[in-house]
Short mmCIF file of C-alpha atoms and ligand atoms in Angstrom, two decimals:
data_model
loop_
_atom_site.label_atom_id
_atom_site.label_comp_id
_atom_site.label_asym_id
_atom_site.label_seq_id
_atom_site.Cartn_x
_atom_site.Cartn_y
_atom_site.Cartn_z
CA UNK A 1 -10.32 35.26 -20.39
CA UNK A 2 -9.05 33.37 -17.04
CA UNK A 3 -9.72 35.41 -14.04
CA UNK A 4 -6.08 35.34 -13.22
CA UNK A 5 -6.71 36.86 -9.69
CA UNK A 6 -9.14 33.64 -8.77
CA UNK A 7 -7.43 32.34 -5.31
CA UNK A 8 -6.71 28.70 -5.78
CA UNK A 9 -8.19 26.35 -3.38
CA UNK A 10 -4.91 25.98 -1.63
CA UNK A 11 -5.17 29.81 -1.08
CA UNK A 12 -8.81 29.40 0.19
CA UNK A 13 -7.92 26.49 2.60
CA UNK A 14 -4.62 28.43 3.70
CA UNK A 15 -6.69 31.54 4.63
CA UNK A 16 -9.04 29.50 6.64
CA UNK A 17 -6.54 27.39 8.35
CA UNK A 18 -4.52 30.13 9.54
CA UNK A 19 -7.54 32.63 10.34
CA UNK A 20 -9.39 29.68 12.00
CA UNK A 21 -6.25 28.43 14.29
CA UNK A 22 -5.71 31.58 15.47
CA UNK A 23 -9.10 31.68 16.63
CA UNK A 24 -8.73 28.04 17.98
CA UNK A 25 -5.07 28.65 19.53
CA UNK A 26 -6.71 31.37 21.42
CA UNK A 27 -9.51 29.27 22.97
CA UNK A 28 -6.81 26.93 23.61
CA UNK A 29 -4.93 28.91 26.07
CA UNK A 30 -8.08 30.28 27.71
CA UNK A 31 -9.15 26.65 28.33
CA UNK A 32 -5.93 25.17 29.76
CA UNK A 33 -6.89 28.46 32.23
CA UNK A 34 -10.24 26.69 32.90
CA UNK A 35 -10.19 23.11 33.03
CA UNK A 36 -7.70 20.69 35.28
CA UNK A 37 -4.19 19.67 33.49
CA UNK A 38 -4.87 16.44 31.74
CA UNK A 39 -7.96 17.40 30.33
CA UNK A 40 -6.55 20.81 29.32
CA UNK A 41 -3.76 18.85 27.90
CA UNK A 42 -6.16 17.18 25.87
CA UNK A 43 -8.15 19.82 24.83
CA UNK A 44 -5.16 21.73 23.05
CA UNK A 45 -4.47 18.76 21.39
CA UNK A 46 -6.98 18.11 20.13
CA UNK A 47 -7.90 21.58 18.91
CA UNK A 48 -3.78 21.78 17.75
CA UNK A 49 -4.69 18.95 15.27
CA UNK A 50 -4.30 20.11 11.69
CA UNK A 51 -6.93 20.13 10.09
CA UNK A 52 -7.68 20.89 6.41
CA UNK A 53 -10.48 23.46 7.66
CA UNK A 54 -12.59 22.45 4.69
CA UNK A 55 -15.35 23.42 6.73
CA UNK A 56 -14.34 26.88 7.73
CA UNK A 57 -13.31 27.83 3.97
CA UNK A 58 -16.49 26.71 3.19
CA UNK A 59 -18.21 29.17 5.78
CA UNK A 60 -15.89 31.84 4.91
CA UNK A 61 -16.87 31.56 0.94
CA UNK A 62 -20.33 31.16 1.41
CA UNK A 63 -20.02 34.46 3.80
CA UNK A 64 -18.73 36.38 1.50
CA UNK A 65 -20.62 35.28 -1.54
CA UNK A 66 -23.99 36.81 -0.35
CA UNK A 67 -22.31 39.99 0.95
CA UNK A 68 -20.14 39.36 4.42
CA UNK A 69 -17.72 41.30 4.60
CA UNK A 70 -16.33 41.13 8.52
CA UNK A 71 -13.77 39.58 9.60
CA UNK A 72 -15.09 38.69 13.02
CA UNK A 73 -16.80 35.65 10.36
CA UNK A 74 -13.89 33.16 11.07
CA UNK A 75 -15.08 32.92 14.88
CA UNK A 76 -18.44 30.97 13.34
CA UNK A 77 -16.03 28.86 11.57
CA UNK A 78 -13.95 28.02 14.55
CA UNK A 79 -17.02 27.04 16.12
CA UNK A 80 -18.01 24.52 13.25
CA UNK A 81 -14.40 23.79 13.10
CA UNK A 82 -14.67 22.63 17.21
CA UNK A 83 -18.00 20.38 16.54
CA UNK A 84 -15.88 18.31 13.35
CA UNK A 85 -13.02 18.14 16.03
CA UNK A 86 -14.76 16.74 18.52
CA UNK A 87 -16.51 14.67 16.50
CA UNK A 88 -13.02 13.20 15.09
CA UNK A 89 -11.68 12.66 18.90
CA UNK A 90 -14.99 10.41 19.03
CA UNK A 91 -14.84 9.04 16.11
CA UNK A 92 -11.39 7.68 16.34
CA UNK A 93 -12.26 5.70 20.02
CA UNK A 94 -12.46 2.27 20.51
CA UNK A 95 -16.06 1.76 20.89
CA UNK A 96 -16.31 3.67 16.85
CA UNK A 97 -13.54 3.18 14.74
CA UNK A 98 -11.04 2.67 16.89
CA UNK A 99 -7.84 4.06 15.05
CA UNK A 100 -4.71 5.27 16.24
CA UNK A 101 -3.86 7.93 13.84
CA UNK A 102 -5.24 11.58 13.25
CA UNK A 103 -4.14 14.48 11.35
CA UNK A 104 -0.88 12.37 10.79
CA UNK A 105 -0.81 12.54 14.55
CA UNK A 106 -1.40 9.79 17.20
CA UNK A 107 -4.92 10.16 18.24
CA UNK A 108 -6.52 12.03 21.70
CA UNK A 109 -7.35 8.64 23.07
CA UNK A 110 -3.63 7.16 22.24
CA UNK A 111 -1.70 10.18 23.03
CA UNK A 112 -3.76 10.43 26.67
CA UNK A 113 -6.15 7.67 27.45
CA UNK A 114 -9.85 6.79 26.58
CA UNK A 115 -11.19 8.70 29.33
CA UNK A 116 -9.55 11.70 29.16
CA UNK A 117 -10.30 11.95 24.96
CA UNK A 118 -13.97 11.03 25.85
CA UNK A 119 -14.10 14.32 28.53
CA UNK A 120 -12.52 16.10 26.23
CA UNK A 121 -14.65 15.67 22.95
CA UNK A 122 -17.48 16.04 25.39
CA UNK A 123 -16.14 19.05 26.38
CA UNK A 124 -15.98 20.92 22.82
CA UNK A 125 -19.27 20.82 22.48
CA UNK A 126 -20.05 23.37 25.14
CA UNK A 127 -16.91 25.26 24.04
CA UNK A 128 -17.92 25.84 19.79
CA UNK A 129 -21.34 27.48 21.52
CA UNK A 130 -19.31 29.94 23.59
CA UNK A 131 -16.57 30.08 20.05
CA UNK A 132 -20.20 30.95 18.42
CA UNK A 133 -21.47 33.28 20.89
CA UNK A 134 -18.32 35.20 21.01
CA UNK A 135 -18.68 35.53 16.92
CA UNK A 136 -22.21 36.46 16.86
CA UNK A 137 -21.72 39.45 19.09
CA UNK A 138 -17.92 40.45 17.10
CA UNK A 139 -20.21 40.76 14.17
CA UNK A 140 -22.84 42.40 15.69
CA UNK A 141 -25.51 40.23 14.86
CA UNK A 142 -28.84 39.87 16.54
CA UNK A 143 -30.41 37.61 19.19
CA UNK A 144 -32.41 35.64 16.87
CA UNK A 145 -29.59 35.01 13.81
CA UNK A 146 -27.31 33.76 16.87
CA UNK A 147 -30.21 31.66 17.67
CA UNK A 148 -30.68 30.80 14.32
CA UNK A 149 -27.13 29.85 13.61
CA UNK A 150 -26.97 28.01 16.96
CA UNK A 151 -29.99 25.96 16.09
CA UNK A 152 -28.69 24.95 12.31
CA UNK A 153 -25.31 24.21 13.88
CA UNK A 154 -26.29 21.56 16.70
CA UNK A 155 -28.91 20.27 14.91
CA UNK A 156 -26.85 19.25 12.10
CA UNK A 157 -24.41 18.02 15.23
CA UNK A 158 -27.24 16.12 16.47
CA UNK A 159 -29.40 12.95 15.61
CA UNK A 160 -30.71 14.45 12.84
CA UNK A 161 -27.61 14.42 11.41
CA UNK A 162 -23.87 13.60 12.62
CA UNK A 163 -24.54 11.82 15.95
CA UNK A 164 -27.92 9.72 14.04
CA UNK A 165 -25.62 9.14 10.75
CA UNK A 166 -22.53 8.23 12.85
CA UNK A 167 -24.57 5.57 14.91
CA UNK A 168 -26.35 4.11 11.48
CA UNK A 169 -22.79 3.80 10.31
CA UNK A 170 -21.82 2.09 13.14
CA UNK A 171 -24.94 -0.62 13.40
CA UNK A 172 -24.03 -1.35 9.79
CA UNK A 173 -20.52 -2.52 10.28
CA UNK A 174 -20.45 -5.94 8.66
CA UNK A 175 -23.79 -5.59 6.49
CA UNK A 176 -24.25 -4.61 2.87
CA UNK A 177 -26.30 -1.19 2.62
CA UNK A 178 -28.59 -0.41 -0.30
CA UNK A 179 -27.41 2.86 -1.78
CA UNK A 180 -30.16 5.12 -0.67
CA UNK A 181 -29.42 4.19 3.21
CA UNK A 182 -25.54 4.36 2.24
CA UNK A 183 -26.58 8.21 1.30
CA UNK A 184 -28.50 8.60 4.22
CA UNK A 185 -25.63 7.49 6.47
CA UNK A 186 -23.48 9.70 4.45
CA UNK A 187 -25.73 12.60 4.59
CA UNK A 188 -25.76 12.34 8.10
CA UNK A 189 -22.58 11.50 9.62
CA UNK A 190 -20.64 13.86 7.19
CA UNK A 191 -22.70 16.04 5.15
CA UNK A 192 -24.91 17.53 7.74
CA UNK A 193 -22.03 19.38 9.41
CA UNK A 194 -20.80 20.58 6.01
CA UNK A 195 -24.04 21.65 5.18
CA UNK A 196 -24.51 23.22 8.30
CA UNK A 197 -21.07 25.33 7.47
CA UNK A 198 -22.74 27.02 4.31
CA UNK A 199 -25.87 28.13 5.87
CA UNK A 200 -24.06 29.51 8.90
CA UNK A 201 -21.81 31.52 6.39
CA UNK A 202 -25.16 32.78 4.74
CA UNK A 203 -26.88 33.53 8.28
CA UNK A 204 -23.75 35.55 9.32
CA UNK A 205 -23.85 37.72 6.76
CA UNK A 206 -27.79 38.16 7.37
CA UNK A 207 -28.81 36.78 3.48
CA UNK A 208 -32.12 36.77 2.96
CA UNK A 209 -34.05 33.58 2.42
CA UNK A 210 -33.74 32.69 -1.02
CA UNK A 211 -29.73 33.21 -0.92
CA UNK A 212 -29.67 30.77 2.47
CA UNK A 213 -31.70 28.28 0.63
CA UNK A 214 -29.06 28.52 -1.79
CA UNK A 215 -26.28 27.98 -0.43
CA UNK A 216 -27.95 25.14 1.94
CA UNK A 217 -28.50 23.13 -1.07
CA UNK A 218 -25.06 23.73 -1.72
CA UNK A 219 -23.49 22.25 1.41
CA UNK A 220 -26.10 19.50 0.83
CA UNK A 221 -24.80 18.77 -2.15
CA UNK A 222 -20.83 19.12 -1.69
CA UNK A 223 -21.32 17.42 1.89
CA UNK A 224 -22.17 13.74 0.19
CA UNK A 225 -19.69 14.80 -2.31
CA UNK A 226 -17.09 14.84 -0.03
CA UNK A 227 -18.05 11.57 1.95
CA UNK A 228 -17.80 9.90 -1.13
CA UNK A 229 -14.19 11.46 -1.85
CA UNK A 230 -13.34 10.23 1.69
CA UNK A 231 -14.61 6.68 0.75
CA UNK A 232 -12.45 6.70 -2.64
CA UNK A 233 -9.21 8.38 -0.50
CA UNK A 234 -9.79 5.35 1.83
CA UNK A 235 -9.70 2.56 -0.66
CA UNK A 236 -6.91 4.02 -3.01
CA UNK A 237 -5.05 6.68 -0.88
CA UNK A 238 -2.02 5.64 2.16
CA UNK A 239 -2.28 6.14 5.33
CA UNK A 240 0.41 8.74 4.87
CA UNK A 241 -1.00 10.84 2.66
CA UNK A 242 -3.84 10.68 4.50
CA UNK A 243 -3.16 11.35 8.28
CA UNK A 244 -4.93 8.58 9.42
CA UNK A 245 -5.11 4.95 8.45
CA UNK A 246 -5.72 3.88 5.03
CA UNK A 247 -8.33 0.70 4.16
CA UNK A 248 -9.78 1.00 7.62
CA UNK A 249 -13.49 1.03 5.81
CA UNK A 250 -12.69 -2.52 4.15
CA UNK A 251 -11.36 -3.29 7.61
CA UNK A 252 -14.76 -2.85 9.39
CA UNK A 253 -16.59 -4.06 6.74
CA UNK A 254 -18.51 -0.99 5.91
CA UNK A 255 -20.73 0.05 3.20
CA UNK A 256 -19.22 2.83 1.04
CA UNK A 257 -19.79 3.74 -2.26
CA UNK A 258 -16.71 1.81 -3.68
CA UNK A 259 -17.93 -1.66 -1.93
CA UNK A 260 -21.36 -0.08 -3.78
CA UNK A 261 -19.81 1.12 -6.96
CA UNK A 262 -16.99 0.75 -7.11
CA UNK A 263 -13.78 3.53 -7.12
CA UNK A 264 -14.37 4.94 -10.43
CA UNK A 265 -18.66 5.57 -11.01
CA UNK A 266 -18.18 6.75 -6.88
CA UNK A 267 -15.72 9.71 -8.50
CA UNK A 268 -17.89 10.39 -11.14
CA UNK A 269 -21.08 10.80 -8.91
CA UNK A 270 -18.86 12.93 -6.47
CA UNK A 271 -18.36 15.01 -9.75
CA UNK A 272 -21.88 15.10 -10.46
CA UNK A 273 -22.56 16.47 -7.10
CA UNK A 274 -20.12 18.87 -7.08
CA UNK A 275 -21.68 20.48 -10.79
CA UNK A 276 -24.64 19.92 -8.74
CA UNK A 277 -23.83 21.65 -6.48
CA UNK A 278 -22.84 24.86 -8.53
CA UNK A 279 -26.29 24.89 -10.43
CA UNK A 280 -28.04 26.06 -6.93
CA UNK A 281 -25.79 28.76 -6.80
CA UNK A 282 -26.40 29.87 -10.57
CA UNK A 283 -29.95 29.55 -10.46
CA UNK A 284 -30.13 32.03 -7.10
CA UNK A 285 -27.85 34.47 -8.98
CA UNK A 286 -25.02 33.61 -6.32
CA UNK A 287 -21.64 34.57 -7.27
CA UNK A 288 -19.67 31.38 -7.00
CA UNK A 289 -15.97 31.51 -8.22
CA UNK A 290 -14.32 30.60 -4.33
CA UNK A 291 -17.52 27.64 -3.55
CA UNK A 292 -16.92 26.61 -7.38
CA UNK A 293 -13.10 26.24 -6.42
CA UNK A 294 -13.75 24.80 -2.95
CA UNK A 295 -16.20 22.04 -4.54
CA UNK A 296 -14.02 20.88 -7.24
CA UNK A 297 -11.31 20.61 -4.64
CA UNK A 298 -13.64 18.23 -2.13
CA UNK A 299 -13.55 15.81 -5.50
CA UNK A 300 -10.21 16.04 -6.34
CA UNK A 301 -8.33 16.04 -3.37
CA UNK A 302 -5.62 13.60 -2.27
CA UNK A 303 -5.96 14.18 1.36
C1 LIG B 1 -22.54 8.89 19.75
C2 LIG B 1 -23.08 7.65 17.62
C3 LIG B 1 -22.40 8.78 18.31
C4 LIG B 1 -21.68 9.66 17.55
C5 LIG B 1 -20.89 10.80 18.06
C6 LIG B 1 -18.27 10.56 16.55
C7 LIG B 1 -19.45 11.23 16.00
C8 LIG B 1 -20.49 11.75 16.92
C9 LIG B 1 -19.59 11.41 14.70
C10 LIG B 1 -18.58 11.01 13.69
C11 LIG B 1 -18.69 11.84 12.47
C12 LIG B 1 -17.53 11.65 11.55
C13 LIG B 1 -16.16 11.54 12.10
C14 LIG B 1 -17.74 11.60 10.24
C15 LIG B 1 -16.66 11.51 9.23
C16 LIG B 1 -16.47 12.87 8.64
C17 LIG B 1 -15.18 12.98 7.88
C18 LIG B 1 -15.17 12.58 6.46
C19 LIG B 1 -14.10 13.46 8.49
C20 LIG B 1 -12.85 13.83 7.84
O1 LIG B 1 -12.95 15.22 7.54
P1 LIG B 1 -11.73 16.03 6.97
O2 LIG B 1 -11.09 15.24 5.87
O3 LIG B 1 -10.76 16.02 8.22
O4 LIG B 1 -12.17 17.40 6.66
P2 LIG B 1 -9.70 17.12 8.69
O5 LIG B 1 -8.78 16.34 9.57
O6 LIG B 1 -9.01 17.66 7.49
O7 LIG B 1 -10.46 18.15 9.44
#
């Protein structure tokens, strides 16, 4: 019988959005408090984007499936939420992608200048580890699982992951990538962070090892699953619909798995991923429904 009760992944990404920007709108006013104007400026924009908060429903599911029950939880989200932010402000600036939309929104660089959006995605960074701190201690957590989460979080931030598959992206503008260094890029620039989301979920509610391992190879999984989805969105979606500007991979003459596979095997290896990514969860004993929801939506989405 259907579990009529089952929130649809439009519920799930409406909770997060509206639990995580509170979080974010609060930070917001504190740091227009702490920095100078244009910067502070800056910073609210930047965190006033809207996002989908993929990545915090993500957190939030995988939180609750081994147990979590607080919610003090969404304050680990914001803080993944302010590392994919920042990450965007960078990504969009003229020595990376160079774009001038965002969120359906003119980006931090256009709407101030390239300076002031290069402090200010600079300055996030520091800010999601206070956002983080702040959580860890709302939910009472220990020393060592804030140091744990802290370590999974900016590592997957780092070169061994966004930063190192952002700048393998960018050195292979104009070449043709074999697939398995496509999936590394893609692993890296975009799935690391995702990733990172489900195991801080799992650390915040203190699973034990075998239910973090779990729900890692989760994130791993729906994390190349949704870089793929972004390259399909990019080839067949508008710029409209998408908040930023359509075709921009053909554009720069990237890699992606359409210019590897074209649009329709890429959906059907997203898809793969995505059952993939379930079968982790089944085989720890990991109750699934909301990350079962939330992957089929990173395959299927329009936006
Ligand atoms: C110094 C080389 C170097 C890098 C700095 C800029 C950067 C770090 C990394 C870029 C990472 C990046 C932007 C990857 C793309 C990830 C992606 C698919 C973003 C779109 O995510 P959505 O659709 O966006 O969840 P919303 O707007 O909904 O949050």
């Amino acid at each position: 019988m259907a579990d009529t009760a089952a929130p649809s992944a439009v519920d799930l990404l409406a909770e997060a959005r509206d639990l995580t920007d509170c979080v974010l709108d609060r930070w917001s006013r504190r740091l227009r408090g702490e920095v100078a104007e244009r910067d502070g400026e800056a910073l609210a924009y930047a965190l006033a984007t809207p996002g989908k908060r993929v990545r915090a429903a993500l957190l939030m599911a995988s939180y609750r499936a081994v147990g979590g029950e607080s919610p003090a939880v969404v304050g680990v989200a914001a803080a993944v939420e302010i590392v994919h932010t920042y990450s965007l402000v960078h990504d969009d600036l003229p020595c990376m992608d160079d774009d001038d939309l965002r969120r359906g929104r003119p980006t931090t660089h256009r709407r101030f200048d390239v300076p002031t959006a290069t402090r200010a995605g600079y300055l996030l960074v520091p800010v999601a580890a206070r956002v983080l701190a702040d959580a860890a201690e709302a939910l009472e957590l220990p020393p060592a699982a804030l140091g744990r989460m802290a370590v999974e979080l900016f590592r997957a931030g780092g070169i061994q992951g966004m930063v190192g598959g952002q700048w393998l992206d960018l050195e292979a503008e104009g070449r043709t990538l074999a697939l398995e260094d496509l999936i590394g890029v893609h692993r890296g620039k975009t799935g690391a962070l995702i990733r990172a989301a489900c195991t801080l979920g799992a650390l915040a509610a203190e699973a034990g090892p075998a239910h973090v391992a779990a729900l890692t190879a989760y994130g791993e999984e729906v994390g190349l699953a949704f870089q793929i989805a972004d390259d399909v969105l990019d080839a067949t979606g508008t710029s409209e619909e998408l908040g930023k500007t359509a075709g921009r991979d053909a554009q720069l003459a990237k890699s992606t798995y359409v210019s590897v596979m074209g649009v329709v095997a890429a959906r059907e290896e997203a898809e793969r991923l995505a059952k993939r990514a379930g079968a982790h969860l089944d085989a720890a004993g990991v109750p699934s429904g909301a990350l079962a929801t939330l992957a089929g939506y990173i395959v299927t989405r329009n936006s």
